[in-house]
Amino acid sequence: MTDGLLRHDLEWLPSAPGEPPARRRQSDAWLERWLDTCNDLARLRATNPMLDAVIDEIDGRRIRIGDHWLSDFASCNYLGFDLEPEIIASIIEPVLKWGTHPSWSRLLGSPVLYEQIESELTDLLGAPDTLLLPTITHIHMSVIPVLAGGGTIFLDRRAHKTIYDGTKIASSNGARVQRYEHDDLGHLEELLKAAPGGSRLICMDGVNSMTGNAPDLHAFAELARDHDALLYVDDAHGFGVIGERTADEPCDWGSRGNSIVRHMGETYDNVILIGGFSKAYSSLLAFIALPTRVKNVLKIAAPPYLYSGPSPVASLATAMAGLEVNALRGDEIRADLHAKTKRVLDRMGELDLATPNTSGFPIIEIPVGDPDRIDEVGRFLFDRGIYVTLAAFPLVPRHEVGFRIQVTAANTDEDIDLLLTVLEEAVDRFDLAGVYGERAPSAAQV
Ligand SMILES: Cc1ncc(COP(=O)(O)O)c(C=O)c1O
């Protein structure tokens, strides 16, 4: 790839004084690599209607782009709290009281709403304590470097990009980063055994944002404790969806939506849990579940606590109201979401439409086999009124290039009828039956 779309788009980049742009770009080996890696995505962004769209209007989980209405299966608002009337109504009073945005960094001072949410959340998670910051991205960039110090980070090869970026900052501060094969306890153990002294931080996802599967957290936490390491888990997609197992749970996702640690019956010993409100709770806010002494360190060592603007008051209000709705009706909503997701997965099974999802959680990726067909498949889904996330390389490994369906409680039965009809047509048209199982190379080849 020499004259790809992305390269063309980047021609505005300034060059060093006196240096022509073409020469500067030639000399930037890292930029060359980056351009090559991202060109599929750049081409899709520029040409496919399913990426970088301007959405004109929504009606429930239907969206309008120009004059074309689609059923939205790209939303992470799993519980449908973005559309819940009592959560929407909760915004006005706090905004009248606090204004739209206090703008103090948290170190200067925080509206009492923060303390109320932290206390509710600590209770819900059964964690020692919690700390709120605006986004998970802020947390990874600032907390991973503090926890890693000058020690070793063990990074799951498929950890979310924002975790990976956090480890890059840690490494520029002196930490050593070692990557282990995705979800591979044996490989992680080998690396832990061979690691030098000093702090050890294992970084990985909870419910994976592409496969929809969760790691065996119990086994990873035991390994961490055996090797005096800290297990750092990002459960952005599990919080609000999966929770503690109880005798009267409405479905096998568990009760209360209190995330992967409780779902797997684990403790917070040597475990730091990261989660966010920006998916299931539809609010711009994120948290770290951690011991109070670590919270106090982060209050002076994590830059977003010291310098960043806080979450908008509207988001604090909807997070708080979301916790109340979760306590009152969350399990009922999750049971409904579970049934809708099961309907999709069961029909996919009948159609022999393969997916990496073995968990039954509401993230369902469908690989298309040939990465070059993703553009065509995306256009087909768009034309038929189905909006999904296109999973192009490098968002997923090449053999998993495809599209991701996310089911939310706000998707109606009619949305799902349409999805299933369109998938039925797609299987034959794009020869999708059995793709993941048949054509996936082994992990070692990826
Ligand atoms: C696993 C995971 N972590 C982190 C993020 C980023 O979260 P935030 O928007 O809170 O920064 C995402 C968003 O897609 C995600 O899927």
CSV table of C-alpha atoms and ligand atoms in Angstrom, one decimal:
chain,number,residue,atom,x,y,z
A,1,MET,CA,0.0,0.0,0.0
A,2,THR,CA,1.7,3.2,-1.1
A,3,ASP,CA,-1.1,5.7,-2.0
A,4,GLY,CA,-4.0,4.6,0.2
A,5,LEU,CA,-6.8,6.8,1.4
A,6,LEU,CA,-5.3,7.4,4.8
A,7,ARG,CA,-2.0,8.6,3.3
A,8,HIS,CA,-3.9,11.0,1.1
A,9,ASP,CA,-5.9,12.3,4.1
A,10,LEU,CA,-2.7,13.0,6.1
A,11,GLU,CA,-1.1,15.2,3.5
A,12,TRP,CA,-2.0,18.2,5.6
A,13,LEU,CA,0.4,17.1,8.3
A,14,PRO,CA,3.2,19.7,8.8
A,15,SER,CA,6.7,18.7,7.9
A,16,ALA,CA,9.9,19.8,9.7
A,17,PRO,CA,11.2,23.2,8.7
A,18,GLY,CA,12.8,23.1,5.3
A,19,GLU,CA,11.8,19.5,4.7
A,20,PRO,CA,9.4,18.6,1.9
A,21,PRO,CA,6.3,16.6,3.1
A,22,ALA,CA,7.1,13.5,1.0
A,23,ARG,CA,10.6,13.1,2.4
A,24,ARG,CA,9.5,13.6,6.0
A,25,ARG,CA,6.9,10.9,5.6
A,26,GLN,CA,9.4,8.5,4.0
A,27,SER,CA,11.6,8.9,7.0
A,28,ASP,CA,8.9,8.1,9.5
A,29,ALA,CA,9.0,4.4,9.7
A,30,TRP,CA,6.4,4.3,12.5
A,31,LEU,CA,4.0,6.4,10.5
A,32,GLU,CA,4.4,4.0,7.5
A,33,ARG,CA,3.5,1.0,9.6
A,34,TRP,CA,0.6,2.8,11.2
A,35,LEU,CA,-0.8,3.8,7.7
A,36,ASP,CA,-0.5,0.3,6.4
A,37,THR,CA,-2.2,-1.1,9.5
A,38,CYS,CA,-5.1,1.3,9.4
A,39,ASN,CA,-5.8,1.5,5.7
A,40,ASP,CA,-8.7,-1.0,5.6
A,41,LEU,CA,-10.4,1.0,8.3
A,42,ALA,CA,-9.7,4.3,6.6
A,43,ARG,CA,-11.2,3.1,3.4
A,44,LEU,CA,-14.3,1.9,5.1
A,45,ARG,CA,-14.7,5.1,7.1
A,46,ALA,CA,-14.5,7.2,3.9
A,47,THR,CA,-16.8,5.1,1.8
A,48,ASN,CA,-19.2,2.8,3.8
A,49,PRO,CA,-22.4,4.3,5.1
A,50,MET,CA,-22.2,2.3,8.3
A,51,LEU,CA,-19.1,4.2,9.6
A,52,ASP,CA,-18.7,7.8,10.8
A,53,ALA,CA,-22.4,8.4,9.9
A,54,VAL,CA,-24.4,11.5,10.7
A,55,ILE,CA,-27.5,10.3,12.5
A,56,ASP,CA,-30.4,12.7,12.1
A,57,GLU,CA,-32.9,11.4,14.5
A,58,ILE,CA,-33.7,8.4,16.8
A,59,ASP,CA,-37.0,6.8,17.7
A,60,GLY,CA,-36.4,4.2,20.4
A,61,ARG,CA,-33.7,2.0,19.0
A,62,ARG,CA,-34.5,3.0,15.4
A,63,ILE,CA,-32.2,5.6,13.8
A,64,ARG,CA,-32.6,7.8,10.8
A,65,ILE,CA,-29.7,8.6,8.5
A,66,GLY,CA,-31.0,10.9,5.7
A,67,ASP,CA,-34.3,9.4,4.8
A,68,HIS,CA,-33.3,5.9,5.7
A,69,TRP,CA,-34.5,4.3,8.9
A,70,LEU,CA,-32.5,1.5,10.5
A,71,SER,CA,-32.8,-0.8,13.6
A,72,ASP,CA,-29.8,0.0,15.7
A,73,PHE,CA,-27.7,-3.0,16.9
A,74,ALA,CA,-24.5,-0.9,17.4
A,75,SER,CA,-25.6,0.7,20.7
A,76,CYS,CA,-23.8,-0.3,24.0
A,77,ASN,CA,-26.8,1.0,26.0
A,78,TYR,CA,-27.6,-2.5,27.1
A,79,LEU,CA,-30.2,-1.7,29.7
A,80,GLY,CA,-31.9,0.9,27.6
A,81,PHE,CA,-31.4,3.5,30.3
A,82,ASP,CA,-30.7,6.2,27.6
A,83,LEU,CA,-34.4,6.1,26.8
A,84,GLU,CA,-35.9,5.4,30.3
A,85,PRO,CA,-38.3,8.3,31.1
A,86,GLU,CA,-37.6,8.5,34.8
A,87,ILE,CA,-33.8,8.5,34.2
A,88,ILE,CA,-34.2,11.3,31.6
A,89,ALA,CA,-36.4,13.3,34.1
A,90,SER,CA,-33.7,12.9,36.8
A,91,ILE,CA,-31.4,15.4,35.1
A,92,ILE,CA,-33.3,18.7,35.6
A,93,GLU,CA,-33.2,19.1,39.4
A,94,PRO,CA,-29.5,18.5,39.9
A,95,VAL,CA,-28.7,20.7,36.9
A,96,LEU,CA,-30.8,23.5,38.3
A,97,LYS,CA,-29.0,23.0,41.6
A,98,TRP,CA,-25.4,22.6,40.4
A,99,GLY,CA,-25.4,24.1,36.9
A,100,THR,CA,-24.4,22.1,33.9
A,101,HIS,CA,-20.8,21.5,34.8
A,102,PRO,CA,-18.9,22.5,38.0
A,103,SER,CA,-15.5,22.4,36.1
A,104,TRP,CA,-13.4,22.0,39.3
A,105,SER,CA,-10.9,19.1,38.9
A,106,ARG,CA,-11.8,16.5,41.5
A,107,LEU,CA,-8.8,17.3,43.6
A,108,LEU,CA,-10.1,20.9,44.1
A,109,GLY,CA,-13.6,19.7,45.0
A,110,SER,CA,-16.5,17.5,43.8
A,111,PRO,CA,-20.3,18.0,44.1
A,112,VAL,CA,-21.6,15.7,46.8
A,113,LEU,CA,-23.2,13.6,44.1
A,114,TYR,CA,-19.8,12.0,43.6
A,115,GLU,CA,-19.7,10.7,47.1
A,116,GLN,CA,-23.3,9.5,46.9
A,117,ILE,CA,-22.6,7.5,43.7
A,118,GLU,CA,-19.3,6.1,45.1
A,119,SER,CA,-21.1,4.9,48.2
A,120,GLU,CA,-24.0,3.3,46.3
A,121,LEU,CA,-21.5,1.7,43.8
A,122,THR,CA,-19.2,0.3,46.5
A,123,ASP,CA,-22.3,-1.3,48.1
A,124,LEU,CA,-23.5,-2.7,44.8
A,125,LEU,CA,-20.1,-4.2,43.8
A,126,GLY,CA,-19.3,-5.4,47.3
A,127,ALA,CA,-15.9,-3.7,46.8
A,128,PRO,CA,-13.7,-2.2,49.5
A,129,ASP,CA,-14.1,1.3,47.9
A,130,THR,CA,-14.5,3.0,44.6
A,131,LEU,CA,-13.2,6.1,42.8
A,132,LEU,CA,-15.0,7.8,40.0
A,133,LEU,CA,-13.3,9.5,37.0
A,134,PRO,CA,-14.9,10.6,33.7
A,135,THR,CA,-14.0,7.7,31.4
A,136,ILE,CA,-12.3,4.3,31.4
A,137,THR,CA,-9.8,5.7,28.9
A,138,HIS,CA,-8.8,8.3,31.5
A,139,ILE,CA,-8.4,5.5,34.1
A,140,HIS,CA,-6.2,3.3,31.9
A,141,MET,CA,-3.9,6.1,30.9
A,142,SER,CA,-3.4,7.3,34.4
A,143,VAL,CA,-3.9,4.4,36.8
A,144,ILE,CA,-1.9,1.6,35.0
A,145,PRO,CA,1.3,3.7,35.1
A,146,VAL,CA,0.8,4.3,38.8
A,147,LEU,CA,0.1,0.7,39.7
A,148,ALA,CA,2.9,-0.6,37.5
A,149,GLY,CA,5.6,1.7,38.7
A,150,GLY,CA,9.0,0.4,37.5
A,151,GLY,CA,7.8,-3.2,37.7
A,152,THR,CA,6.4,-5.6,35.0
A,153,ILE,CA,3.1,-5.5,33.3
A,154,PHE,CA,1.6,-8.8,31.9
A,155,LEU,CA,-0.8,-7.7,29.1
A,156,ASP,CA,-3.3,-10.0,27.4
A,157,ARG,CA,-2.6,-10.0,23.7
A,158,ARG,CA,-6.2,-9.1,22.9
A,159,ALA,CA,-6.7,-6.5,25.7
A,160,HIS,CA,-8.7,-3.4,24.7
A,161,LYS,CA,-6.7,-0.8,22.8
A,162,THR,CA,-7.2,1.7,25.7
A,163,ILE,CA,-5.5,-0.7,28.1
A,164,TYR,CA,-2.7,-1.3,25.7
A,165,ASP,CA,-2.2,2.5,25.4
A,166,GLY,CA,-2.1,2.8,29.2
A,167,THR,CA,0.7,0.2,29.3
A,168,LYS,CA,2.6,2.3,26.7
A,169,ILE,CA,2.6,5.2,29.0
A,170,ALA,CA,3.6,3.0,31.9
A,171,SER,CA,6.5,1.7,29.8
A,172,SER,CA,7.7,5.2,29.0
A,173,ASN,CA,7.8,5.7,32.8
A,174,GLY,CA,10.0,2.6,33.2
A,175,ALA,CA,7.7,-0.4,33.4
A,176,ARG,CA,8.5,-3.6,31.4
A,177,VAL,CA,5.6,-4.9,29.3
A,178,GLN,CA,5.2,-8.6,28.5
A,179,ARG,CA,2.3,-9.8,26.4
A,180,TYR,CA,0.8,-13.2,27.0
A,181,GLU,CA,-1.5,-15.1,24.5
A,182,HIS,CA,-5.1,-14.2,24.8
A,183,ASP,CA,-6.7,-15.9,27.8
A,184,ASP,CA,-3.8,-18.3,28.2
A,185,LEU,CA,-3.2,-19.0,31.9
A,186,GLY,CA,-0.3,-21.4,31.1
A,187,HIS,CA,1.6,-18.7,29.1
A,188,LEU,CA,0.9,-16.1,31.8
A,189,GLU,CA,2.2,-18.4,34.5
A,190,GLU,CA,5.4,-19.1,32.6
A,191,LEU,CA,6.0,-15.3,32.2
A,192,LEU,CA,5.2,-14.7,35.9
A,193,LYS,CA,7.7,-17.4,37.0
A,194,ALA,CA,10.4,-16.0,34.8
A,195,ALA,CA,9.8,-12.3,35.8
A,196,PRO,CA,12.3,-10.3,37.9
A,197,GLY,CA,11.3,-8.9,41.3
A,198,GLY,CA,9.4,-5.7,41.6
A,199,SER,CA,5.7,-5.0,41.2
A,200,ARG,CA,3.6,-7.2,38.9
A,201,LEU,CA,0.4,-6.0,37.2
A,202,ILE,CA,-1.7,-8.3,35.0
A,203,CYS,CA,-4.0,-6.3,32.6
A,204,MET,CA,-6.9,-7.8,30.8
A,205,ASP,CA,-10.6,-7.5,29.8
A,206,GLY,CA,-13.6,-8.8,31.6
A,207,VAL,CA,-16.4,-9.4,29.1
A,208,ASN,CA,-14.5,-8.9,25.8
A,209,SER,CA,-15.9,-6.1,23.6
A,210,MET,CA,-15.6,-8.2,20.4
A,211,THR,CA,-16.0,-11.9,21.3
A,212,GLY,CA,-18.6,-11.3,24.1
A,213,ASN,CA,-16.8,-13.9,26.2
A,214,ALA,CA,-15.4,-13.5,29.7
A,215,PRO,CA,-12.1,-15.0,31.1
A,216,ASP,CA,-12.1,-17.5,33.9
A,217,LEU,CA,-11.5,-14.7,36.4
A,218,HIS,CA,-11.2,-17.1,39.4
A,219,ALA,CA,-8.2,-18.9,37.8
A,220,PHE,CA,-6.5,-15.6,36.9
A,221,ALA,CA,-7.1,-14.1,40.3
A,222,GLU,CA,-5.6,-17.2,42.0
A,223,LEU,CA,-2.6,-17.1,39.7
A,224,ALA,CA,-2.2,-13.4,40.5
A,225,ARG,CA,-2.3,-14.0,44.3
A,226,ASP,CA,0.1,-17.0,44.0
A,227,HIS,CA,2.6,-14.7,42.3
A,228,ASP,CA,2.1,-11.6,44.4
A,229,ALA,CA,0.7,-9.8,41.4
A,230,LEU,CA,-2.3,-7.4,41.0
A,231,LEU,CA,-5.0,-8.4,38.5
A,232,TYR,CA,-6.4,-5.3,36.7
A,233,VAL,CA,-9.7,-6.1,34.9
A,234,ASP,CA,-11.6,-3.8,32.5
A,235,ASP,CA,-15.3,-5.0,32.6
A,236,ALA,CA,-16.7,-2.1,30.6
A,237,HIS,CA,-19.2,-4.5,28.9
A,238,GLY,CA,-20.0,-6.7,31.9
A,239,PHE,CA,-21.0,-4.0,34.4
A,240,GLY,CA,-24.8,-3.7,34.4
A,241,VAL,CA,-25.2,-7.0,32.4
A,242,ILE,CA,-23.7,-9.8,34.5
A,243,GLY,CA,-23.8,-10.1,38.3
A,244,GLU,CA,-23.7,-12.3,41.4
A,245,ARG,CA,-25.2,-15.8,41.1
A,246,THR,CA,-28.2,-16.3,43.4
A,247,ALA,CA,-30.8,-19.1,43.9
A,248,ASP,CA,-33.6,-16.8,42.6
A,249,GLU,CA,-31.7,-15.2,39.7
A,250,PRO,CA,-33.9,-14.5,36.7
A,251,CYS,CA,-31.3,-15.8,34.2
A,252,ASP,CA,-27.8,-17.3,34.1
A,253,TRP,CA,-26.3,-13.8,33.8
A,254,GLY,CA,-26.9,-13.6,37.5
A,255,SER,CA,-28.5,-10.8,39.6
A,256,ARG,CA,-27.9,-7.0,40.2
A,257,GLY,CA,-25.5,-6.5,37.2
A,258,ASN,CA,-22.7,-6.0,39.6
A,259,SER,CA,-19.9,-7.1,37.2
A,260,ILE,CA,-17.5,-9.9,36.6
A,261,VAL,CA,-15.9,-10.2,40.1
A,262,ARG,CA,-19.2,-10.9,41.8
A,263,HIS,CA,-20.5,-12.9,38.8
A,264,MET,CA,-17.6,-15.3,39.1
A,265,GLY,CA,-17.9,-15.5,42.9
A,266,GLU,CA,-14.4,-13.9,43.3
A,267,THR,CA,-13.1,-11.5,45.9
A,268,TYR,CA,-11.3,-8.2,45.5
A,269,ASP,CA,-8.1,-9.6,47.0
A,270,ASN,CA,-5.3,-8.6,44.6
A,271,VAL,CA,-8.1,-7.6,42.1
A,272,ILE,CA,-8.7,-4.0,40.8
A,273,LEU,CA,-11.9,-3.8,38.8
A,274,ILE,CA,-12.5,-1.1,36.2
A,275,GLY,CA,-16.0,-0.4,34.8
A,276,GLY,CA,-17.9,2.3,33.2
A,277,PHE,CA,-21.4,3.9,33.2
A,278,SER,CA,-21.1,4.9,29.5
A,279,LYS,CA,-22.4,1.5,28.3
A,280,ALA,CA,-25.1,-0.2,30.3
A,281,TYR,CA,-25.9,3.0,32.3
A,282,SER,CA,-25.8,5.5,29.4
A,283,SER,CA,-23.8,8.1,31.3
A,284,LEU,CA,-20.4,9.6,31.0
A,285,LEU,CA,-18.7,8.3,34.1
A,286,ALA,CA,-16.3,5.4,35.0
A,287,PHE,CA,-15.0,3.8,38.2
A,288,ILE,CA,-12.2,1.9,39.8
A,289,ALA,CA,-13.0,-0.6,42.6
A,290,LEU,CA,-10.0,-0.6,44.9
A,291,PRO,CA,-8.7,-0.5,48.5
A,292,THR,CA,-9.1,2.9,50.1
A,293,ARG,CA,-5.3,3.3,50.6
A,294,VAL,CA,-4.8,2.9,46.8
A,295,LYS,CA,-7.7,5.4,46.2
A,296,ASN,CA,-5.9,7.9,48.4
A,297,VAL,CA,-2.7,7.4,46.4
A,298,LEU,CA,-4.5,7.9,43.1
A,299,LYS,CA,-6.0,11.1,44.4
A,300,ILE,CA,-2.6,12.7,44.2
A,301,ALA,CA,-1.0,10.5,41.5
A,302,ALA,CA,-3.6,10.0,38.8
A,303,PRO,CA,-3.6,13.1,36.5
A,304,PRO,CA,-7.3,13.1,35.6
A,305,TYR,CA,-8.2,13.4,39.3
A,306,LEU,CA,-5.8,16.4,39.6
A,307,TYR,CA,-6.3,18.1,36.2
A,308,SER,CA,-9.3,16.9,34.2
A,309,GLY,CA,-12.7,18.4,34.0
A,310,PRO,CA,-15.3,16.2,35.8
A,311,SER,CA,-18.3,14.4,34.3
A,312,PRO,CA,-21.2,16.7,33.4
A,313,VAL,CA,-23.8,17.0,36.2
A,314,ALA,CA,-26.4,15.5,33.8
A,315,SER,CA,-24.3,12.3,33.7
A,316,LEU,CA,-23.9,12.2,37.5
A,317,ALA,CA,-27.7,12.5,37.8
A,318,THR,CA,-28.4,9.8,35.3
A,319,ALA,CA,-25.8,7.5,36.8
A,320,MET,CA,-27.5,7.9,40.2
A,321,ALA,CA,-31.0,7.4,38.8
A,322,GLY,CA,-29.7,4.4,36.9
A,323,LEU,CA,-28.4,2.8,40.1
A,324,GLU,CA,-31.9,3.3,41.6
A,325,VAL,CA,-33.7,1.8,38.5
A,326,ASN,CA,-31.2,-1.0,38.6
A,327,ALA,CA,-32.1,-1.8,42.2
A,328,LEU,CA,-35.8,-1.7,41.4
A,329,ARG,CA,-36.1,-3.3,38.0
A,330,GLY,CA,-32.7,-4.2,36.8
A,331,ASP,CA,-33.1,-8.0,37.0
A,332,GLU,CA,-36.4,-7.8,35.1
A,333,ILE,CA,-34.7,-5.7,32.3
A,334,ARG,CA,-31.8,-8.2,32.2
A,335,ALA,CA,-34.1,-11.2,31.9
A,336,ASP,CA,-35.8,-9.5,28.9
A,337,LEU,CA,-32.3,-8.7,27.4
A,338,HIS,CA,-31.2,-12.2,28.0
A,339,ALA,CA,-34.3,-13.6,26.2
A,340,LYS,CA,-33.8,-11.3,23.2
A,341,THR,CA,-30.1,-12.2,22.9
A,342,LYS,CA,-31.0,-15.9,23.2
A,343,ARG,CA,-33.5,-15.6,20.3
A,344,VAL,CA,-30.7,-14.1,18.1
A,345,LEU,CA,-28.1,-16.7,19.1
A,346,ASP,CA,-30.6,-19.7,18.7
A,347,ARG,CA,-31.6,-18.6,15.2
A,348,MET,CA,-27.9,-18.1,14.3
A,349,GLY,CA,-27.3,-21.7,15.4
A,350,GLU,CA,-30.1,-22.9,13.2
A,351,LEU,CA,-28.6,-21.0,10.3
A,352,ASP,CA,-25.1,-22.4,11.1
A,353,LEU,CA,-24.0,-18.8,11.4
A,354,ALA,CA,-20.9,-19.0,13.6
A,355,THR,CA,-19.6,-16.5,16.1
A,356,PRO,CA,-16.8,-16.4,18.7
A,357,ASN,CA,-19.5,-15.8,21.3
A,358,THR,CA,-19.8,-18.8,23.5
A,359,SER,CA,-21.1,-17.0,26.6
A,360,GLY,CA,-24.6,-16.0,25.5
A,361,PHE,CA,-23.8,-12.3,26.5
A,362,PRO,CA,-25.3,-9.6,24.2
A,363,ILE,CA,-22.2,-9.0,22.1
A,364,ILE,CA,-22.3,-11.2,18.9
A,365,GLU,CA,-19.6,-10.9,16.3
A,366,ILE,CA,-20.1,-12.6,12.9
A,367,PRO,CA,-16.9,-13.0,10.9
A,368,VAL,CA,-17.3,-12.8,7.1
A,369,GLY,CA,-14.4,-15.0,6.2
A,370,ASP,CA,-12.9,-12.8,3.5
A,371,PRO,CA,-11.8,-9.5,5.0
A,372,ASP,CA,-12.2,-7.8,1.6
A,373,ARG,CA,-16.0,-8.5,1.6
A,374,ILE,CA,-16.7,-6.4,4.7
A,375,ASP,CA,-17.5,-3.3,2.7
A,376,GLU,CA,-20.1,-5.2,0.6
A,377,VAL,CA,-21.6,-6.9,3.6
A,378,GLY,CA,-21.9,-3.6,5.5
A,379,ARG,CA,-23.7,-2.0,2.5
A,380,PHE,CA,-26.1,-4.9,2.3
A,381,LEU,CA,-27.0,-4.7,6.0
A,382,PHE,CA,-27.4,-0.9,5.7
A,383,ASP,CA,-29.6,-1.2,2.7
A,384,ARG,CA,-31.8,-3.7,4.5
A,385,GLY,CA,-32.2,-1.4,7.5
A,386,ILE,CA,-29.8,-3.0,10.0
A,387,TYR,CA,-27.2,-0.9,11.7
A,388,VAL,CA,-24.2,-2.7,13.3
A,389,THR,CA,-20.5,-2.1,14.1
A,390,LEU,CA,-18.2,-3.1,11.3
A,391,ALA,CA,-15.3,-4.9,12.8
A,392,ALA,CA,-12.5,-4.2,10.3
A,393,PHE,CA,-8.8,-4.9,10.7
A,394,PRO,CA,-7.1,-3.8,13.0
A,395,LEU,CA,-10.1,-3.6,15.3
A,396,VAL,CA,-10.1,-7.5,15.2
A,397,PRO,CA,-7.6,-10.0,13.9
A,398,ARG,CA,-7.9,-10.5,10.1
A,399,HIS,CA,-9.7,-13.9,10.4
A,400,GLU,CA,-12.4,-12.3,12.6
A,401,VAL,CA,-13.1,-9.3,10.3
A,402,GLY,CA,-16.9,-9.1,10.2
A,403,PHE,CA,-19.7,-7.2,12.0
A,404,ARG,CA,-20.7,-7.0,15.6
A,405,ILE,CA,-24.3,-7.1,16.7
A,406,GLN,CA,-25.1,-5.7,20.2
A,407,VAL,CA,-28.6,-6.4,21.6
A,408,THR,CA,-30.1,-3.9,24.1
A,409,ALA,CA,-33.2,-4.0,26.1
A,410,ALA,CA,-34.6,-1.2,24.0
A,411,ASN,CA,-34.5,-3.3,20.8
A,412,THR,CA,-38.1,-4.4,20.1
A,413,ASP,CA,-39.2,-7.8,19.0
A,414,GLU,CA,-39.8,-6.2,15.6
A,415,ASP,CA,-36.2,-5.0,15.4
A,416,ILE,CA,-35.1,-8.6,16.1
A,417,ASP,CA,-37.5,-10.1,13.6
A,418,LEU,CA,-36.0,-7.8,11.0
A,419,LEU,CA,-32.4,-8.7,12.1
A,420,LEU,CA,-33.1,-12.4,11.8
A,421,THR,CA,-34.7,-12.0,8.3
A,422,VAL,CA,-31.8,-10.1,7.1
A,423,LEU,CA,-29.2,-12.5,8.6
A,424,GLU,CA,-31.1,-15.4,6.9
A,425,GLU,CA,-30.6,-13.7,3.5
A,426,ALA,CA,-27.0,-12.8,4.3
A,427,VAL,CA,-26.0,-16.4,5.1
A,428,ASP,CA,-26.6,-17.5,1.5
A,429,ARG,CA,-25.7,-14.3,-0.3
A,430,PHE,CA,-22.3,-14.1,1.4
A,431,ASP,CA,-21.7,-17.8,2.1
A,432,LEU,CA,-21.4,-17.1,5.8
A,433,ALA,CA,-22.4,-20.6,7.2
A,434,GLY,CA,-19.8,-22.0,9.6
A,435,VAL,CA,-17.2,-19.3,8.7
A,436,TYR,CA,-15.6,-18.8,12.1
A,437,GLY,CA,-15.1,-22.5,12.8
A,438,GLU,CA,-13.9,-23.4,9.3
A,439,ARG,CA,-11.7,-20.7,8.2
A,440,ALA,CA,-10.2,-19.4,11.5
A,441,PRO,CA,-6.5,-20.0,11.7
A,442,SER,CA,-5.1,-21.2,15.0
A,443,ALA,CA,-4.1,-18.6,17.6
A,444,ALA,CA,-0.4,-19.2,16.8
A,445,GLN,CA,-1.0,-18.1,13.2
A,446,VAL,CA,-2.7,-14.8,14.1
B,1,LIG,C1,-13.3,-2.8,27.0
B,1,LIG,C2,-13.4,-1.3,26.9
B,1,LIG,N1,-12.7,-0.5,27.6
B,1,LIG,C3,-12.7,0.8,27.6
B,1,LIG,C4,-13.5,1.5,26.6
B,1,LIG,C5,-13.5,3.0,26.6
B,1,LIG,O1,-14.4,3.4,27.6
B,1,LIG,P1,-14.6,5.0,27.9
B,1,LIG,O2,-15.5,5.5,26.8
B,1,LIG,O3,-15.2,5.0,29.2
B,1,LIG,O4,-13.3,5.6,27.8
B,1,LIG,C6,-14.3,0.7,25.8
B,1,LIG,C7,-15.1,1.4,24.8
B,1,LIG,O5,-15.4,0.9,23.7
B,1,LIG,C8,-14.2,-0.7,25.9
B,1,LIG,O6,-15.0,-1.5,25.1
